[in-house]
Short mmCIF file of C-alpha atoms in Angstrom, two decimals:
data_model
loop_
_atom_site.label_atom_id
_atom_site.label_comp_id
_atom_site.label_asym_id
_atom_site.label_seq_id
_atom_site.Cartn_x
_atom_site.Cartn_y
_atom_site.Cartn_z
CA MET A 1 -12.85 41.67 14.48
CA GLN A 2 -10.12 43.89 13.08
CA SER A 3 -6.86 45.32 14.32
CA SER A 4 -4.06 47.44 12.92
CA ASN A 5 -1.99 44.35 12.24
CA HIS A 6 -4.37 42.07 10.37
CA ARG A 7 -7.91 41.42 9.24
CA LEU A 8 -10.07 38.41 9.97
CA ARG A 9 -12.54 37.12 7.41
CA ASP A 10 -15.35 34.66 8.02
CA MET A 11 -15.13 32.49 4.93
CA GLU A 12 -15.43 28.80 4.11
CA GLN A 13 -12.55 29.01 1.63
CA HIS A 14 -9.06 29.63 2.86
CA HIS A 15 -5.60 30.61 1.68
CA PRO A 16 -2.12 29.54 2.77
CA LEU A 17 -1.36 31.69 5.80
CA LEU A 18 -1.02 28.93 8.38
CA SER A 19 1.09 25.90 7.63
CA ALA A 20 -0.60 22.51 7.73
CA GLY A 21 1.73 21.20 10.41
CA ALA A 22 1.76 24.24 12.69
CA ASP A 23 0.62 23.87 16.28
CA VAL A 24 -2.04 26.50 16.68
CA GLU A 25 -2.02 26.80 20.43
CA THR A 26 -0.74 25.30 23.65
CA GLY A 27 -2.92 22.42 24.75
CA SER A 28 -4.16 21.77 21.23
CA LEU A 29 -4.65 18.40 19.62
CA ALA A 30 -0.90 18.05 19.13
CA ALA A 31 -0.64 17.49 22.87
CA GLY A 32 -3.14 14.68 22.95
CA VAL A 33 -6.19 13.35 21.17
CA MET A 34 -9.69 13.23 22.57
CA VAL A 35 -13.03 11.59 22.29
CA GLY A 36 -14.63 13.61 19.55
CA GLY A 37 -18.26 14.00 18.74
CA PRO A 38 -20.71 16.44 17.24
CA HIS A 39 -19.61 19.13 19.71
CA THR A 40 -15.96 18.30 20.33
CA GLY A 41 -14.01 21.02 22.12
CA HIS A 42 -10.52 21.54 23.48
CA THR A 43 -8.63 18.80 25.15
CA GLY A 44 -8.13 20.80 28.25
CA GLY A 45 -4.92 18.91 28.94
CA ASN A 46 -6.67 15.53 29.22
CA ARG A 47 -5.25 12.77 27.06
CA THR A 48 -8.18 10.74 25.79
CA LEU A 49 -8.97 8.72 22.71
CA TRP A 50 -10.34 10.29 19.55
CA PHE A 51 -13.75 8.92 18.66
CA ILE A 52 -16.60 10.41 16.65
CA GLN A 53 -19.98 9.81 18.24
CA ASP A 54 -22.01 9.58 15.06
CA SER A 55 -24.79 6.98 15.03
CA CYS A 56 -24.57 6.26 11.29
CA GLY A 57 -20.78 5.95 11.44
CA MET A 58 -20.86 3.65 14.46
CA VAL A 59 -23.41 1.38 12.74
CA CYS A 60 -21.30 1.26 9.55
CA ALA A 61 -18.10 0.57 11.52
CA THR A 62 -19.85 -2.24 13.41
CA MET A 63 -21.12 -3.72 10.13
CA THR A 64 -17.57 -3.64 8.76
CA TRP A 65 -16.29 -5.69 11.69
CA PHE A 66 -19.24 -8.09 11.47
CA LEU A 67 -18.68 -8.75 7.76
CA VAL A 68 -14.94 -9.33 8.21
CA LEU A 69 -15.58 -11.71 11.12
CA TYR A 70 -18.26 -13.47 9.07
CA ALA A 71 -15.74 -14.00 6.28
CA GLU A 72 -13.28 -15.42 8.80
CA PHE A 73 -15.93 -17.82 10.09
CA VAL A 74 -16.83 -19.14 6.65
CA VAL A 75 -13.23 -19.42 5.46
CA ASN A 76 -12.03 -21.17 8.61
CA PHE A 77 -14.95 -23.39 9.61
CA VAL A 78 -16.65 -24.10 6.29
CA MET A 79 -13.68 -24.36 3.92
CA LEU A 80 -10.30 -24.80 5.61
CA LEU A 81 -10.78 -26.87 8.77
CA PRO A 82 -12.75 -29.65 7.02
CA ALA A 83 -10.18 -29.80 4.18
CA LYS A 84 -8.17 -33.02 3.98
CA ASN A 85 -4.94 -31.32 2.87
CA PHE A 86 -3.24 -30.12 6.06
CA TRP A 87 -0.73 -27.79 4.40
CA TYR A 88 -3.43 -26.26 2.20
CA SER A 89 -5.46 -25.41 5.30
CA LEU A 90 -2.47 -24.19 7.28
CA LEU A 91 -1.00 -21.89 4.66
CA ASN A 92 -4.29 -20.41 3.52
CA GLY A 93 -5.53 -20.07 7.07
CA ALA A 94 -2.39 -18.29 8.23
CA THR A 95 -2.47 -15.95 5.21
CA PHE A 96 -6.16 -15.09 5.41
CA ASN A 97 -6.27 -14.58 9.16
CA SER A 98 -3.10 -12.49 9.14
CA LEU A 99 -4.55 -10.22 6.46
CA ALA A 100 -7.84 -9.99 8.37
CA VAL A 101 -6.03 -8.94 11.56
CA LEU A 102 -4.09 -6.29 9.63
CA ALA A 103 -7.32 -5.05 8.03
CA LEU A 104 -9.12 -4.73 11.37
CA ALA A 105 -6.07 -3.10 12.97
CA SER A 106 -5.94 -0.58 10.12
CA HIS A 107 -9.64 0.08 10.58
CA LEU A 108 -9.16 0.77 14.29
CA ARG A 109 -6.18 3.05 13.68
CA THR A 110 -8.17 5.00 11.08
CA MET A 111 -11.19 5.31 13.35
CA LEU A 112 -9.35 6.19 16.58
CA THR A 113 -6.68 8.50 15.14
CA ASP A 114 -7.18 12.24 15.12
CA PRO A 115 -7.33 13.04 11.38
CA GLY A 116 -5.82 16.49 11.92
CA ALA A 117 -8.58 18.48 13.62
CA VAL A 118 -8.08 22.19 14.20
CA PRO A 119 -8.93 23.27 17.78
CA LYS A 120 -12.34 24.91 18.05
CA GLY A 121 -12.71 28.49 19.09
CA ASN A 122 -9.08 29.52 18.62
CA ALA A 123 -10.02 32.63 16.63
CA THR A 124 -9.51 34.91 19.63
CA LYS A 125 -7.99 38.37 19.68
CA GLU A 126 -5.13 37.18 21.90
CA TYR A 127 -4.25 34.29 19.62
CA MET A 128 -4.40 36.39 16.45
CA GLU A 129 -2.06 38.91 18.02
CA SER A 130 0.32 36.07 18.87
CA LEU A 131 0.56 35.14 15.17
CA GLN A 132 2.56 38.32 14.53
CA LEU A 133 1.13 38.77 11.08
CA LYS A 134 2.36 41.50 8.80
CA PRO A 135 0.13 44.54 8.21
CA GLY A 136 -2.47 43.83 5.54
CA GLU A 137 -2.31 40.06 5.80
CA VAL A 138 -5.64 38.28 5.95
CA ILE A 139 -6.45 35.23 8.02
CA TYR A 140 -9.57 33.15 7.49
CA LYS A 141 -11.90 31.99 10.21
CA CYS A 142 -14.37 29.14 9.84
CA PRO A 143 -17.78 30.54 10.84
CA LYS A 144 -19.01 27.06 11.76
CA CYS A 145 -16.45 26.06 14.40
CA CYS A 146 -14.94 29.51 15.08
CA SER A 147 -11.39 28.39 14.33
CA ILE A 148 -8.66 29.87 12.19
CA LYS A 149 -8.34 27.65 9.13
CA PRO A 150 -4.84 26.48 8.20
CA GLU A 151 -3.87 25.90 4.62
CA ARG A 152 -5.85 23.08 2.93
CA ALA A 153 -8.17 22.61 5.90
CA HIS A 154 -11.89 22.01 5.30
CA HIS A 155 -14.84 21.86 7.65
CA CYS A 156 -16.53 18.49 8.22
CA SER A 157 -20.24 18.78 8.95
CA ILE A 158 -20.24 15.40 10.75
CA CYS A 159 -17.16 15.88 12.93
CA LYS A 160 -18.12 19.54 13.41
CA ARG A 161 -14.45 20.42 13.04
CA CYS A 162 -12.04 21.78 10.46
CA ILE A 163 -9.73 18.97 9.33
CA ARG A 164 -6.25 19.50 7.90
CA LYS A 165 -5.91 18.06 4.37
CA MET A 166 -9.38 16.55 4.65
CA ASP A 167 -9.95 14.03 1.86
CA HIS A 168 -13.47 12.92 2.79
CA HIS A 169 -15.56 11.66 5.69
CA CYS A 170 -15.95 7.88 5.54
CA PRO A 171 -18.84 6.36 7.54
CA TRP A 172 -17.28 2.88 7.27
CA VAL A 173 -14.42 4.02 9.50
CA ASN A 174 -16.57 6.55 11.41
CA ASN A 175 -14.02 9.30 10.90
CA CYS A 176 -12.64 11.81 8.49
CA VAL A 177 -9.70 10.82 6.34
CA GLY A 178 -7.17 13.57 6.77
CA GLU A 179 -3.55 14.49 7.27
CA LYS A 180 -2.83 12.19 10.22
CA ASN A 181 -4.81 9.02 9.41
CA GLN A 182 -4.80 8.76 5.62
CA ARG A 183 -2.03 6.17 5.81
CA PHE A 184 -4.16 3.82 7.91
CA PHE A 185 -7.15 4.29 5.62
CA VAL A 186 -5.05 3.31 2.60
CA LEU A 187 -3.85 0.19 4.45
CA PHE A 188 -7.44 -0.63 5.42
CA THR A 189 -8.65 -0.54 1.81
CA MET A 190 -5.63 -2.55 0.65
CA TYR A 191 -6.04 -5.34 3.20
CA ILE A 192 -9.81 -5.57 2.70
CA ALA A 193 -9.25 -5.89 -1.04
CA LEU A 194 -6.66 -8.63 -0.47
CA ILE A 195 -8.82 -10.72 1.88
CA SER A 196 -11.78 -10.29 -0.48
CA ALA A 197 -9.76 -11.59 -3.42
CA HIS A 198 -8.42 -14.43 -1.26
CA ALA A 199 -11.92 -15.36 -0.10
CA LEU A 200 -13.16 -15.46 -3.69
CA GLY A 201 -10.29 -17.73 -4.70
CA LEU A 202 -10.89 -20.09 -1.79
CA SER A 203 -14.61 -20.19 -2.53
CA GLY A 204 -13.94 -21.11 -6.15
CA MET A 205 -11.56 -23.88 -5.09
CA HIS A 206 -14.07 -25.18 -2.56
CA PHE A 207 -16.91 -25.30 -5.09
CA PHE A 208 -14.69 -27.06 -7.62
CA THR A 209 -13.52 -29.63 -5.05
CA CYS A 210 -16.99 -30.36 -3.69
CA ILE A 211 -18.48 -30.85 -7.14
CA LYS A 212 -16.10 -33.77 -7.71
CA VAL A 213 -16.98 -35.45 -4.40
CA GLN A 214 -19.94 -35.62 -2.06
CA TRP A 215 -20.82 -32.31 -0.40
CA ASN A 216 -21.07 -34.08 2.96
CA GLU A 217 -17.35 -34.81 2.75
CA CYS A 218 -16.42 -31.17 2.03
CA SER A 219 -17.82 -29.51 5.10
CA ASP A 220 -19.11 -30.20 8.59
CA PHE A 221 -22.26 -28.26 7.67
CA SER A 222 -25.13 -29.57 5.58
CA PRO A 223 -24.87 -28.96 1.81
CA GLY A 224 -27.69 -26.40 1.85
CA VAL A 225 -26.19 -24.36 4.68
CA SER A 226 -22.71 -24.54 3.15
CA VAL A 227 -23.93 -23.29 -0.21
CA LEU A 228 -25.83 -20.39 1.36
CA LEU A 229 -22.85 -19.35 3.45
CA LEU A 230 -20.52 -19.53 0.46
CA ILE A 231 -22.89 -17.59 -1.82
CA PHE A 232 -23.23 -14.78 0.72
CA LEU A 233 -19.46 -14.75 1.20
CA CYS A 234 -18.89 -14.48 -2.56
CA LEU A 235 -21.36 -11.58 -2.87
CA GLU A 236 -19.74 -9.82 0.06
CA ALA A 237 -16.24 -10.40 -1.34
CA ILE A 238 -17.18 -9.09 -4.79
CA LEU A 239 -18.72 -5.91 -3.36
CA PHE A 240 -15.86 -5.29 -0.93
CA LEU A 241 -13.20 -6.04 -3.54
CA THR A 242 -14.73 -3.65 -6.06
CA PHE A 243 -15.25 -0.83 -3.57
CA THR A 244 -11.92 -1.05 -1.75
CA ALA A 245 -9.85 -1.62 -4.89
CA VAL A 246 -11.32 1.53 -6.46
CA MET A 247 -10.88 3.48 -3.23
CA PHE A 248 -7.29 2.26 -2.85
CA GLY A 249 -6.44 3.35 -6.38
CA THR A 250 -8.11 6.72 -5.82
CA GLN A 251 -6.18 7.31 -2.61
CA ILE A 252 -2.82 6.40 -4.16
CA HIS A 253 -3.57 8.71 -7.09
CA SER A 254 -4.46 11.54 -4.72
CA ILE A 255 -1.30 11.03 -2.66
CA CYS A 256 0.96 10.92 -5.71
CA ASN A 257 -0.61 14.14 -7.03
CA ASP A 258 -0.78 15.78 -3.58
CA GLU A 259 -4.43 16.62 -4.08
CA THR A 260 -7.28 15.60 -1.78
CA GLU A 261 -10.65 14.46 -3.07
CA ILE A 262 -12.30 17.68 -1.86
CA GLU A 263 -9.70 19.79 -3.62
CA ARG A 264 -10.24 17.81 -6.81
CA LEU A 265 -14.04 18.10 -6.65
CA LYS A 266 -13.87 21.83 -5.89
CA ASN A 267 -11.24 22.26 -8.61
CA GLU A 268 -9.09 24.27 -6.23
CA LYS A 269 -5.94 25.71 -7.71
CA PRO A 270 -2.90 24.64 -5.66
CA THR A 271 -1.39 27.47 -3.63
CA TRP A 272 1.06 25.09 -1.99
CA GLU A 273 4.20 23.40 -3.25
CA ARG A 274 3.08 19.99 -4.43
CA ARG A 275 4.83 16.81 -3.36
CA MET A 276 4.71 14.56 -6.38
CA ARG A 277 4.77 10.77 -6.49
CA TRP A 278 7.36 9.31 -4.11
CA ASP A 279 7.65 12.54 -2.12
CA GLY A 280 3.92 12.43 -1.49
CA MET A 281 4.05 8.75 -0.53
CA LYS A 282 6.93 9.40 1.88
CA ALA A 283 5.03 12.29 3.45
CA VAL A 284 1.94 10.15 4.09
CA PHE A 285 3.58 6.84 5.05
CA GLY A 286 6.69 8.30 6.69
CA GLY A 287 10.28 7.72 5.66
CA PRO A 288 11.71 5.86 2.67
CA PRO A 289 9.90 2.82 1.22
CA SER A 290 10.01 -0.16 3.57
CA LEU A 291 7.83 -2.92 4.98
CA LEU A 292 6.89 -0.53 7.77
CA TRP A 293 4.65 1.21 5.27
CA CYS A 294 2.38 -1.87 5.39
CA ASN A 295 2.37 -2.11 9.18
CA PRO A 296 -0.69 -0.51 10.84
CA PHE A 297 0.91 -1.00 14.26
CA THR A 298 3.79 1.38 13.52
CA GLY A 299 3.87 4.20 16.02
CA LEU A 300 1.36 2.51 18.33
CA ARG A 301 2.40 2.86 21.95
CA LEU A 302 0.65 0.24 24.05
CA ARG A 303 1.75 1.86 27.29
CA ARG A 304 0.22 5.15 26.28
CA LEU A 305 -2.97 3.37 25.17
CA MET A 306 -3.20 1.68 28.56
CA LEU A 307 -2.69 5.02 30.28
CA LEU A 308 -5.47 6.51 28.18
CA THR A 309 -7.80 3.68 29.12
CA HIS A 310 -6.84 3.92 32.80
CA GLY A 311 -7.36 7.67 32.71
CA ARG A 312 -10.81 7.18 31.28
CA ARG A 313 -11.73 4.75 34.05
CA ALA A 314 -10.35 7.18 36.58
CA GLY A 315 -12.90 9.71 35.46
CA SER A 316 -11.05 11.91 33.00
CA GLU A 317 -13.35 14.25 31.14
CA PHE A 318 -14.71 13.20 27.77
CA SER A 319 -15.31 15.86 25.15
CA VAL A 320 -18.47 15.10 23.17
#
């Protein structure tokens, strides 16, 4: 498709002709998120929740919740509630459960937040003419989802969409990590690493305490069951701590260097003005450094969420 004003190229790679934050059309994802799946389309004006209907991702996300809830069960019912020191149980219980809630909230925000998807099928003649490009300028169309690719957007084969500033697709959150949800993914890895380290410390203290006294006095469960539960918790905590700590460090490094994981792996030369260190952190987390950076509930509008849920029950169309 060519015109006197511009040329359109079907290429996977792209160049900076559309800004990452530009709204590409009326009724696009900027107006409202949707339930996404392998064949997600336009919103059509319906405000629905973003959700990727991928079987592997849904299984991994469910496993994540199960493992966190298992850790809460062992910490609370095997170690803290039977403890004789009230303040020890209270302080550690409040800390661990608060971190677990923040971790699960961050997981939900990452999974249910539009990562920055480009509307499908917007590479139309009418839309390209509305861009008012200069003669000779070239725009790039993704041949897989038939959308005009903004700067730093990449196509996700699982979401079947082009994602702005796509870092990677994570099955554990059943979503891409991109421009709009990277903050929540960073918080998710941080809080999982913290509760894993806390669980390991509590397990070590529990083993040390129970060795000095009878195991029957340390827990309401039998010694054999308690040991098995604690061993599985320790293995889980070690694996989660290692994985999330590495991922957290990688994400912070990418943000401070304003370079996504895909751009690093493809060794793409930056054609954009990089936001280094604190500028990159402010761009991702929003505003100057504050405790709000650590709050996964920031920006969450419960009224809007209730309206979305009510609209779904009322029969609003789901895009899948």
